[in-house]
DNA sequence: GTCAATTACGTTCTCCGTAAGGATG
DNA sequence: CATCCTTACGGAGAACGTAATTGAC
């Protein structure tokens, strides 16, 4: 009632060699054991598959029919196992990561490139998402894991902190604040402020703090960091971005000044579903990202006054 | 290293129910045994297929990949076994018989019709062959078995005699011989004779005997029995056919007279290869033909003088 | 605390290998 | 008579079930 891979292999070996002794040898078994094996197979399928005397071994008509099925079964088995092992060896597979636009601009692609050089067979996908939808993306399985400023519900997600990423004030190069080595939130009092997306992590992080500082909201709420830089450059206000976003704000007329104080940085977590394990490929990328943190700490910060 | 049908079934049961206890029950096993079974499967394929706590069972990404392969494997296994058992039950299959034109004219189709009513799923094929090629057809596997006047080499073929089929003289109704109740070969002395195919069994059977009887050879050698009847009807000569061929010679102007004497009949054997067993379907038809001999003995012989 | 999966362990059964038997050419 | 498949039989290992344990909610 139940075929096994070994029975199929035995059948195919005998079908090819037409000799019990040879086929047994090929299957690394004694001849009697092999004989019993064929008998078991015939018993299980319910029909005689070989005509055999001590001199000749031939397929029965039913055996010839079964041979086709046996080859398909063996092929499917091999394919299934090979596929799995290719994935285990990271020779094939697919990983999808969700991360914030700032990291998706440079560091994540850089890390993905390293990963791709090491495991060229693995298909990669990067979804740039705002903080709000990151966890949803992971929850729905559209990404294997995500990078996010919030670790998510600890019952649902498992998170490890990658690093605390310093925040920077972005202002015009001729702004008085641009000459400071550091700024505090209190320095921003009364200033016009351009928000990044309300659903983004920086906004979520700073919003309660800025409310205390009597910040003047310009009403602008941009999606692309390039747009933000343009607005700041043309005098509509100032803004705050994480260090990894500085590169996207690179303009001659702009300056960046590190924030200091209690909330001068925002965390970045690696977040994955707690109750679903990562694929081997995803686990590999996860580990690589953890190792890649130093490159992130050394992120380019060339926007500087003077 | 070796998947078995039971492991695949276990995997699919768990994949569907997502509960060890339910899946174990469905596989008619205890829960611990089932648990070990899944562990064995995971050990054999080399990767974890399920994420499980005592509360939740989920497929790993690799498990989801494997599920597709597992379904294909299970499907191929089921198909292979079902096909075999359909054939064993004679619900499907194919039989090819080779027989002489005389029997192929009526009796064989009649028997095939009986077989087809009983086993409508089995595909039937009837090859009408002259004696010469009958055994070749069987040897090459183009027919599962044959009907032939010669039993063939007993090392190569296994033959059972169906019956001895009486031979009849075919002549014009106004022939002096037509009024006889029986004729002997000696009565044919000096008569012009029309041969059926030299490769046919009747010719092979009679040729040495006719040579002793100073038979006059017309030079005609026909393929179709209808042609033979036409030649006889128009006075070119006489001929001899087996009883089963009489129906094909049915004409008002013709008469048939049974031969008597030592060689007044030719045998018909069922012949099959000795070293290859018959398919279940073929064995069924073989048995049915053996049972159908009485109908062959009662073959229509309406060609009669007066 | 309860429920579900797992581990522990004794038992049964499958399955292999060695040795003897039987059939074929 | 030589060769090759099969049967017989004993032992090793696999796999199952019962009972105890661990872990999650």
XYZ file of C-alpha atoms (C1' of nucleotides) in Angstrom:
662
model
C 0.000 0.000 0.000
C 2.981 2.302 0.423
C 5.778 2.706 -2.072
C 9.138 3.833 -0.855
C 11.975 5.447 -2.692
C 14.118 2.400 -2.127
C 11.548 0.113 -3.708
C 11.314 2.400 -6.706
C 15.080 2.511 -7.006
C 15.244 -1.253 -6.761
C 12.624 -1.629 -9.440
C 14.416 0.732 -11.781
C 17.759 -0.933 -11.157
C 16.329 -4.319 -12.044
C 14.440 -2.906 -14.963
C 17.679 -1.582 -16.333
C 20.065 -4.409 -15.574
C 17.601 -7.269 -15.888
C 19.750 -9.145 -13.425
C 18.967 -9.546 -9.775
C 22.593 -9.944 -8.809
C 23.745 -6.825 -10.641
C 20.829 -4.735 -9.505
C 21.342 -5.868 -5.919
C 24.968 -4.857 -6.168
C 24.016 -1.470 -7.545
C 21.659 -0.986 -4.606
C 24.361 -2.069 -2.168
C 22.433 -5.067 -0.995
C 22.713 -8.813 -0.930
C 20.985 -10.665 -3.690
C 18.410 -12.389 -1.466
C 17.489 -9.148 0.230
C 17.013 -7.565 -3.154
C 14.891 -10.452 -4.296
C 12.638 -10.040 -1.281
C 12.485 -6.349 -1.961
C 11.153 -6.888 -5.467
C 8.715 -9.416 -4.079
C 7.535 -6.842 -1.541
C 7.077 -4.267 -4.249
C 5.039 -6.677 -6.339
C 3.024 -7.522 -3.268
C 2.303 -3.884 -2.569
C 1.210 -2.933 -6.058
C -0.702 -6.171 -6.313
C 0.638 -7.408 -9.635
C 3.667 -9.276 -10.843
C 6.098 -6.822 -12.420
C 8.828 -9.170 -13.613
C 8.813 -12.536 -15.325
C 11.822 -14.341 -14.081
C 13.457 -17.681 -14.327
C 16.916 -18.301 -12.998
C 18.151 -17.346 -16.448
C 16.010 -14.529 -17.740
C 14.454 -11.480 -16.176
C 11.815 -9.627 -18.170
C 9.218 -7.016 -17.445
C 5.623 -8.143 -17.523
C 3.261 -5.957 -19.539
C 2.161 -4.453 -16.233
C 5.793 -3.981 -15.299
C 6.369 -1.938 -18.416
C 3.447 0.254 -17.529
C 4.743 0.663 -14.007
C 8.218 1.517 -15.242
C 6.935 4.786 -16.642
C 5.252 5.670 -13.378
C 8.306 4.605 -11.406
C 10.541 6.874 -13.434
C 8.205 9.784 -12.837
C 8.057 9.072 -9.121
C 11.821 8.779 -8.825
C 12.234 11.977 -10.770
C 9.786 13.897 -8.592
C 11.445 12.614 -5.456
C 14.873 13.582 -6.621
C 13.641 16.990 -7.720
C 11.939 17.670 -4.399
C 14.967 16.693 -2.354
C 17.425 18.445 -4.624
C 15.387 21.612 -4.506
C 15.320 21.522 -0.740
C 19.023 20.898 -0.508
C 19.808 23.608 -3.008
C 17.937 25.945 -0.745
C 19.695 24.614 2.326
C 23.011 25.229 0.572
C 21.750 28.651 -0.521
C 22.312 27.703 -4.131
C 18.781 28.803 -4.841
C 15.939 30.506 -3.051
C 14.466 33.924 -2.626
C 14.659 36.578 0.048
C 12.539 39.628 0.383
C 13.466 42.399 2.797
C 11.448 45.426 3.747
C 13.355 48.485 4.875
C 12.987 52.255 5.223
C 13.814 54.434 2.200
C 16.886 55.830 3.921
C 18.523 52.442 4.281
C 17.144 51.295 0.950
C 19.065 54.098 -0.696
C 22.519 52.768 -0.118
C 23.342 50.482 2.741
C 20.789 47.786 2.014
C 21.676 47.564 -1.688
C 25.317 47.424 -0.705
C 24.684 44.534 1.675
C 22.471 42.804 -0.873
C 25.283 43.073 -3.371
C 27.643 41.336 -0.966
C 25.036 38.647 -0.409
C 24.479 38.255 -4.128
C 28.170 37.804 -4.807
C 28.320 35.060 -2.226
C 25.022 33.385 -3.214
C 24.376 34.315 -6.823
C 21.563 31.776 -7.180
C 19.320 33.466 -4.651
C 16.725 35.838 -5.949
C 16.632 39.086 -3.979
C 13.885 41.560 -3.428
C 13.964 44.833 -1.579
C 10.804 46.639 -0.616
C 11.210 50.211 0.517
C 8.425 50.866 2.944
C 7.568 53.491 5.487
C 7.568 52.413 9.062
C 3.812 52.089 9.237
C 3.534 49.295 6.717
C 6.824 47.551 7.399
C 5.446 45.216 10.002
C 2.358 44.567 7.910
C 4.533 43.634 5.000
C 6.385 41.172 7.166
C 3.215 39.886 8.769
C 1.654 39.135 5.415
C 4.746 37.299 4.311
C 5.492 39.767 1.536
C 8.855 40.244 3.159
C 10.779 37.598 5.048
C 11.878 40.186 7.544
C 12.050 43.915 7.871
C 14.132 46.802 9.140
C 12.165 49.132 11.276
C 12.441 51.736 13.995
C 9.822 49.897 16.020
C 10.409 46.335 17.203
C 6.716 45.449 16.956
C 4.640 43.424 19.326
C 7.015 41.051 21.052
C 4.430 38.283 20.981
C 4.220 38.461 17.248
C 7.676 39.613 16.246
C 11.181 38.910 17.247
C 13.436 41.927 16.949
C 17.121 42.606 17.410
C 18.465 46.095 17.391
C 20.871 46.754 14.559
C 22.000 50.104 15.831
C 20.919 53.520 16.998
C 21.157 55.775 14.026
C 22.033 59.415 14.774
C 19.616 62.050 13.567
C 20.722 65.180 11.784
C 19.268 68.592 11.361
C 19.039 69.569 7.712
C 19.150 73.289 7.024
C 20.434 75.772 4.532
C 24.179 76.279 4.570
C 23.583 79.933 5.417
C 21.360 79.086 8.368
C 22.771 80.201 11.731
C 22.381 76.678 13.012
C 24.599 75.365 10.224
C 27.692 76.598 11.919
C 27.036 74.692 15.138
C 28.823 71.436 15.787
C 25.698 70.054 17.425
C 22.153 71.168 17.955
C 19.515 70.351 20.526
C 15.812 70.204 19.885
C 15.443 73.340 21.934
C 17.391 75.221 19.310
C 14.623 74.552 16.853
C 12.052 76.530 18.741
C 9.875 78.672 16.508
C 11.437 77.299 13.346
C 9.404 76.226 10.340
C 9.549 72.474 10.020
C 9.075 70.222 7.033
C 7.853 66.766 7.938
C 8.737 63.564 6.286
C 5.821 61.172 5.960
C 3.716 60.959 9.069
C 3.823 57.225 8.641
C 7.635 57.285 8.638
C 9.655 56.422 11.667
C 11.431 59.748 12.113
C 8.174 61.583 12.350
C 6.769 59.037 14.773
C 9.892 59.294 16.825
C 10.094 63.071 16.988
C 6.485 64.104 16.894
C 5.852 64.070 20.664
C 9.126 65.857 21.311
C 8.633 68.544 18.714
C 5.210 69.271 20.083
C 6.887 70.455 23.283
C 9.187 72.758 21.340
C 6.650 75.032 19.782
C 7.672 74.060 16.303
C 5.978 75.751 13.427
C 4.533 73.240 11.020
C 4.899 74.271 7.384
C 2.251 71.802 6.373
C 4.621 70.169 3.944
C 4.696 66.404 4.161
C 6.950 64.833 1.608
C 7.528 61.327 0.500
C 10.886 61.445 -1.245
C 13.919 62.692 0.647
C 15.057 64.526 -2.480
C 11.913 66.589 -2.287
C 12.604 67.334 1.340
C 16.087 68.552 0.446
C 14.655 70.781 -2.274
C 12.194 72.400 0.088
C 14.854 73.035 2.695
C 17.293 74.389 0.122
C 14.725 76.905 -1.040
C 14.012 78.220 2.383
C 10.720 76.626 3.281
C 12.069 75.347 6.565
C 14.297 72.818 8.264
C 13.977 69.129 8.858
C 15.526 66.164 10.595
C 16.686 62.989 8.918
C 18.630 59.894 9.959
C 22.267 59.721 8.996
C 21.674 57.148 6.310
C 19.452 59.680 4.557
C 22.068 62.381 4.388
C 23.425 61.161 1.115
C 20.065 61.792 -0.469
C 20.133 65.387 0.752
C 23.537 66.125 -0.637
C 23.481 69.676 -2.011
C 25.912 72.567 -1.913
C 23.353 74.848 -0.386
C 22.530 72.492 2.464
C 24.180 71.637 5.736
C 23.627 68.862 8.249
C 24.232 69.144 11.947
C 24.053 66.194 14.338
C 21.442 66.341 17.039
C 22.466 65.823 20.593
C 20.499 64.904 23.606
C 18.227 62.152 24.801
C 16.376 61.506 21.559
C 19.164 62.318 19.140
C 18.954 58.981 17.458
C 16.393 56.508 16.311
C 16.833 52.773 16.608
C 16.769 50.349 13.684
C 15.611 46.844 14.427
C 15.746 43.711 12.405
C 12.234 42.345 12.786
C 10.979 38.923 11.881
C 7.818 36.950 12.649
C 8.232 35.025 15.842
C 6.226 31.979 14.891
C 7.569 31.390 11.440
C 11.168 30.529 10.907
C 13.219 32.218 8.248
C 14.115 30.389 5.100
C 17.737 29.380 4.948
C 18.323 32.125 2.418
C 16.627 34.728 4.585
C 18.531 33.606 7.650
C 21.733 34.075 5.692
C 20.860 37.612 4.752
C 19.732 38.365 8.295
C 23.121 37.288 9.581
C 24.927 39.245 6.907
C 23.046 42.425 7.787
C 24.027 42.004 11.426
C 27.630 41.766 10.334
C 27.233 44.759 8.047
C 26.413 47.203 10.830
C 29.947 48.682 10.945
C 29.559 49.842 7.337
C 26.341 51.497 8.378
C 28.043 53.273 11.266
C 30.587 54.594 8.819
C 27.827 55.980 6.644
C 28.893 58.940 4.521
C 28.181 62.222 6.281
C 29.840 64.594 3.924
C 27.189 67.243 4.298
C 29.013 69.518 6.671
C 29.324 73.174 7.190
C 32.770 74.443 6.213
C 17.921 9.770 1.757
C 14.839 7.778 0.867
C 11.311 9.095 0.977
C 8.472 6.692 1.465
C 4.829 7.004 0.646
C 3.962 6.937 4.321
C 6.254 9.849 5.079
C 4.747 11.833 2.231
C 1.255 11.032 3.433
C 2.203 12.042 6.960
C 3.624 15.309 5.732
C 0.543 16.123 3.705
C -1.759 15.189 6.567
C 0.056 17.537 8.896
C 0.289 20.210 6.269
C -3.446 20.087 5.913
C -4.567 19.704 9.506
C -1.733 21.629 11.143
C -2.259 19.465 14.186
C -0.119 16.530 15.106
C -2.885 14.797 16.981
C -5.397 15.067 14.129
C -2.898 14.129 11.482
C -1.723 11.152 13.523
C -5.310 10.016 13.847
C -5.840 10.360 10.115
C -2.775 8.211 9.524
C -3.973 5.645 12.043
C -1.061 6.151 14.346
C -0.327 7.315 17.844
C 0.640 10.916 18.245
C 4.218 10.217 19.396
C 4.848 7.836 16.532
C 3.590 10.446 14.141
C 5.789 13.062 15.720
C 8.824 10.862 15.238
C 7.757 10.225 11.693
C 7.779 13.909 10.862
C 11.126 14.216 12.584
C 12.455 11.370 10.415
C 11.180 13.051 7.304
C 12.849 16.292 8.253
C 16.010 14.366 8.995
C 15.942 12.695 5.599
C 15.375 15.812 3.549
C 17.838 17.655 5.737
C 15.747 20.694 6.571
C 13.091 21.594 9.071
C 9.700 21.529 7.385
C 7.438 22.651 10.208
C 7.700 25.324 12.850
C 5.930 23.992 15.843
C 5.226 24.879 19.400
C 2.781 22.985 21.529
C 0.184 25.440 20.305
C 0.899 26.226 16.691
C 2.079 24.200 13.749
C 3.210 26.081 10.664
C 5.113 25.256 7.536
C 8.591 26.685 7.241
C 9.395 28.401 3.948
C 11.200 25.218 2.941
C 8.174 23.229 4.037
C 5.987 25.206 1.693
C 8.341 24.457 -1.140
C 8.367 20.793 -0.233
C 4.591 20.676 -0.034
C 4.359 21.192 -3.761
C 6.813 18.405 -4.441
C 5.104 16.162 -1.925
C 1.767 16.626 -3.617
C 3.275 15.747 -6.966
C 4.972 12.672 -5.533
C 1.804 11.490 -3.835
C -0.135 12.073 -7.006
C 2.301 10.121 -9.151
C 2.328 7.274 -6.677
C -1.405 7.080 -6.555
C -1.643 7.271 -10.330
C 0.895 4.504 -10.825
C -0.788 2.170 -8.372
C -4.274 2.974 -9.562
C -3.288 2.362 -13.150
C -1.832 -0.994 -12.240
C -4.866 -1.990 -10.265
C -7.204 -0.834 -12.992
C -5.349 -3.162 -15.279
C -5.452 -5.969 -12.757
C -9.218 -5.470 -12.512
C -9.399 -5.287 -16.286
C -10.960 -1.853 -16.048
C -8.354 -0.634 -18.475
C -5.623 -2.031 -20.648
C -5.071 -3.176 -24.168
C -4.993 -6.517 -25.912
C -3.796 -7.243 -29.377
C -4.503 -10.599 -31.020
C -3.173 -11.912 -34.278
C -5.298 -14.431 -36.127
C -5.869 -15.873 -39.584
C -8.261 -14.049 -41.915
C -10.779 -16.884 -41.708
C -11.207 -16.538 -37.958
C -10.852 -12.782 -38.138
C -13.917 -12.705 -40.362
C -16.436 -13.730 -37.781
C -15.549 -15.805 -34.789
C -12.786 -13.584 -33.421
C -14.830 -10.393 -33.722
C -17.707 -12.212 -32.062
C -15.504 -13.246 -29.149
C -13.975 -9.781 -28.947
C -17.475 -8.372 -28.727
C -18.248 -10.601 -25.768
C -14.986 -9.527 -24.148
C -15.712 -5.893 -24.821
C -19.135 -6.107 -23.221
C -17.608 -7.607 -20.116
C -14.568 -5.277 -20.001
C -15.541 -2.136 -21.873
C -12.478 -0.238 -20.682
C -10.013 -2.475 -22.443
C -8.795 -1.393 -25.824
C -8.870 -4.220 -28.367
C -6.883 -4.781 -31.474
C -7.170 -7.554 -33.990
C -4.480 -8.167 -36.553
C -5.403 -10.475 -39.407
C -2.219 -12.153 -40.468
C -1.248 -15.072 -42.607
C 0.320 -17.996 -40.855
C 3.815 -17.048 -41.857
C 3.923 -13.777 -39.989
C 1.683 -14.691 -37.068
C 4.496 -15.929 -34.864
C 6.689 -13.003 -35.841
C 3.946 -10.624 -34.874
C 3.730 -12.281 -31.490
C 7.483 -12.476 -31.112
C 7.874 -8.777 -31.752
C 5.207 -7.996 -29.200
C 2.883 -6.471 -31.778
C 0.340 -9.004 -30.643
C -0.006 -10.365 -27.135
C -0.794 -13.775 -28.532
C -1.831 -15.324 -31.793
C -4.012 -17.962 -33.356
C -2.134 -20.129 -35.723
C -2.108 -23.529 -37.391
C 1.468 -24.070 -36.205
C 2.324 -24.119 -32.514
C 5.769 -22.648 -33.089
C 9.049 -23.570 -31.469
C 8.164 -24.994 -28.089
C 11.206 -23.345 -26.517
C 9.996 -19.961 -27.583
C 6.248 -20.350 -27.592
C 3.651 -21.953 -25.478
C 0.736 -23.276 -27.482
C -2.573 -24.895 -26.662
C -4.746 -26.370 -29.368
C -8.081 -24.646 -29.695
C -9.558 -27.195 -32.046
C -9.118 -29.065 -35.304
C -10.997 -27.159 -37.899
C -12.531 -29.198 -40.711
C -11.499 -28.353 -44.258
C -13.997 -27.997 -47.070
C -13.771 -28.323 -50.776
C -15.106 -25.246 -52.535
C -16.452 -25.850 -56.016
C -19.179 -24.697 -58.362
C -22.640 -25.882 -57.443
C -22.821 -27.654 -60.789
C -19.568 -29.502 -60.192
C -19.979 -33.262 -59.986
C -18.202 -33.202 -56.647
C -20.816 -30.816 -55.262
C -23.336 -33.578 -54.883
C -21.077 -35.714 -52.721
C -21.561 -35.742 -48.978
C -17.823 -35.958 -48.492
C -14.746 -35.883 -50.655
C -11.248 -37.272 -50.300
C -8.132 -35.698 -51.677
C -7.946 -38.468 -54.193
C -11.146 -37.181 -55.760
C -9.347 -34.009 -56.680
C -6.888 -35.707 -59.001
C -6.337 -33.799 -62.203
C -8.471 -30.881 -61.069
C -7.395 -27.304 -61.502
C -6.599 -25.830 -58.096
C -6.597 -22.259 -56.861
C -4.254 -21.672 -54.003
C -4.756 -19.378 -51.112
C -1.618 -17.526 -50.065
C 1.446 -19.751 -49.982
C 2.199 -18.186 -46.645
C -1.206 -19.208 -45.342
C -1.722 -22.197 -43.161
C -4.067 -24.110 -45.417
C -1.582 -24.082 -48.217
C 1.239 -25.101 -45.905
C -0.906 -27.860 -44.553
C -2.057 -29.277 -47.845
C 0.825 -28.591 -50.145
C 2.735 -31.831 -49.543
C -0.463 -33.876 -49.837
C -1.691 -32.236 -52.994
C 1.645 -32.804 -54.645
C 0.948 -36.542 -54.402
C -2.417 -36.119 -56.072
C -1.309 -34.787 -59.423
C -3.160 -31.558 -58.870
C -3.142 -29.046 -61.652
C -1.980 -25.676 -60.418
C -3.862 -22.793 -61.981
C -1.151 -20.387 -60.953
C -3.674 -18.249 -59.128
C -2.630 -17.278 -55.646
C -5.119 -15.024 -53.953
C -5.092 -13.028 -50.795
C -8.729 -12.375 -50.058
C -11.103 -15.282 -49.678
C -13.726 -13.342 -51.618
C -11.419 -13.347 -54.585
C -10.969 -17.070 -54.219
C -14.738 -17.537 -54.270
C -15.019 -15.434 -57.374
C -12.447 -17.436 -59.235
C -14.071 -20.709 -58.292
C -17.526 -19.418 -59.199
C -16.358 -18.499 -62.649
C -14.863 -21.863 -63.355
C -11.157 -21.332 -62.907
C -10.858 -24.245 -60.558
C -11.565 -25.563 -57.103
C -10.049 -24.854 -53.722
C -10.028 -25.883 -50.106
C -10.794 -23.645 -47.150
C -11.301 -24.110 -43.421
C -14.846 -24.127 -42.164
C -14.566 -20.712 -40.635
C -13.896 -19.342 -44.130
C -17.036 -20.746 -45.654
C -19.080 -17.738 -44.776
C -16.800 -15.604 -46.903
C -17.408 -17.889 -49.883
C -21.147 -17.705 -49.604
C -22.523 -17.573 -53.164
C -25.475 -19.206 -54.851
C -23.279 -20.667 -57.531
C -20.883 -22.322 -55.068
C -20.982 -25.447 -52.996
C -18.840 -26.681 -50.117
C -18.165 -30.309 -49.345
C -16.353 -31.490 -46.252
C -13.099 -33.311 -46.726
C -12.628 -36.651 -45.129
C -9.531 -38.578 -44.371
C -6.323 -38.192 -42.465
C -5.632 -34.548 -43.218
C -9.187 -33.344 -43.466
C -8.681 -30.684 -40.847
C -6.135 -28.184 -39.762
C -5.401 -27.381 -36.143
C -5.717 -23.933 -34.642
C -3.464 -23.169 -31.709
C -3.463 -20.343 -29.265
C 0.191 -19.309 -29.213
C 1.912 -17.037 -26.769
C 5.539 -16.247 -25.931
C 6.842 -18.633 -23.332
C 9.090 -16.238 -21.486
C 6.810 -13.264 -21.236
C 3.636 -13.447 -19.258
C 0.392 -12.141 -20.655
C -1.041 -8.924 -19.384
C -4.055 -9.416 -17.196
C -6.213 -8.170 -20.024
C -4.629 -10.554 -22.529
C -4.926 -13.474 -20.138
C -8.611 -12.703 -19.839
C -9.107 -12.772 -23.575
C -7.036 -15.935 -23.881
C -9.325 -17.658 -21.396
C -12.418 -16.336 -23.105
C -11.288 -17.672 -26.471
C -10.744 -21.095 -24.957
C -14.292 -21.012 -23.671
C -15.564 -19.785 -27.020
C -14.504 -22.881 -28.935
C -18.018 -24.386 -28.968
C -19.286 -21.405 -30.937
C -16.476 -22.008 -33.375
C -17.442 -25.659 -33.771
C -20.969 -24.547 -34.592
C -19.628 -22.265 -37.300
C -22.149 -21.514 -40.017
C -21.783 -23.920 -42.911
C -24.733 -22.947 -44.976
C -22.957 -23.497 -48.261
C -24.361 -26.854 -49.166
C -25.437 -28.565 -52.317
C -29.202 -28.944 -52.487
C -3.889 24.859 34.941
C -4.782 22.755 30.697
C -3.779 21.155 26.301
C -0.586 19.684 22.730
C 3.809 18.138 21.155
C 7.883 15.687 22.571
C 10.965 12.439 25.008
C 11.730 7.820 27.318
C 11.460 3.230 26.958
C 9.906 -1.481 26.170
C 8.017 -4.264 22.521
C 6.982 -5.691 17.934
C 7.936 -6.027 13.369
C 10.373 -5.081 9.302
C 14.295 -5.964 6.712
C 18.957 -7.376 5.849
C 22.691 -10.947 5.478
C 24.403 -15.804 5.539
C 23.502 -20.336 4.186
C 20.886 -23.854 1.912
C 17.628 -25.074 -1.881
C 15.899 -25.317 -6.623
C 15.499 -24.388 -11.434
C 17.370 -23.407 -15.965
C 20.412 -23.901 -19.876
C 27.274 -28.985 -13.815
C 27.437 -24.110 -13.339
C 24.866 -20.139 -12.581
C 21.417 -17.405 -10.787
C 17.137 -16.648 -8.331
C 14.618 -18.048 -4.178
C 13.572 -19.871 0.474
C 14.986 -20.419 5.398
C 16.445 -18.511 9.372
C 18.743 -15.654 12.806
C 19.926 -11.058 14.244
C 20.074 -5.940 14.058
C 17.615 -1.924 13.704
C 13.524 0.643 12.765
C 9.109 2.028 14.231
C 5.128 1.824 17.025
C 2.524 2.402 21.488
C 2.207 3.615 26.519
C 3.649 6.618 29.918
C 6.092 10.574 31.585
C 7.932 15.349 30.383
C 8.223 19.777 28.501
C 6.352 23.949 26.837
C 2.832 27.414 25.444
C -1.164 30.196 26.499
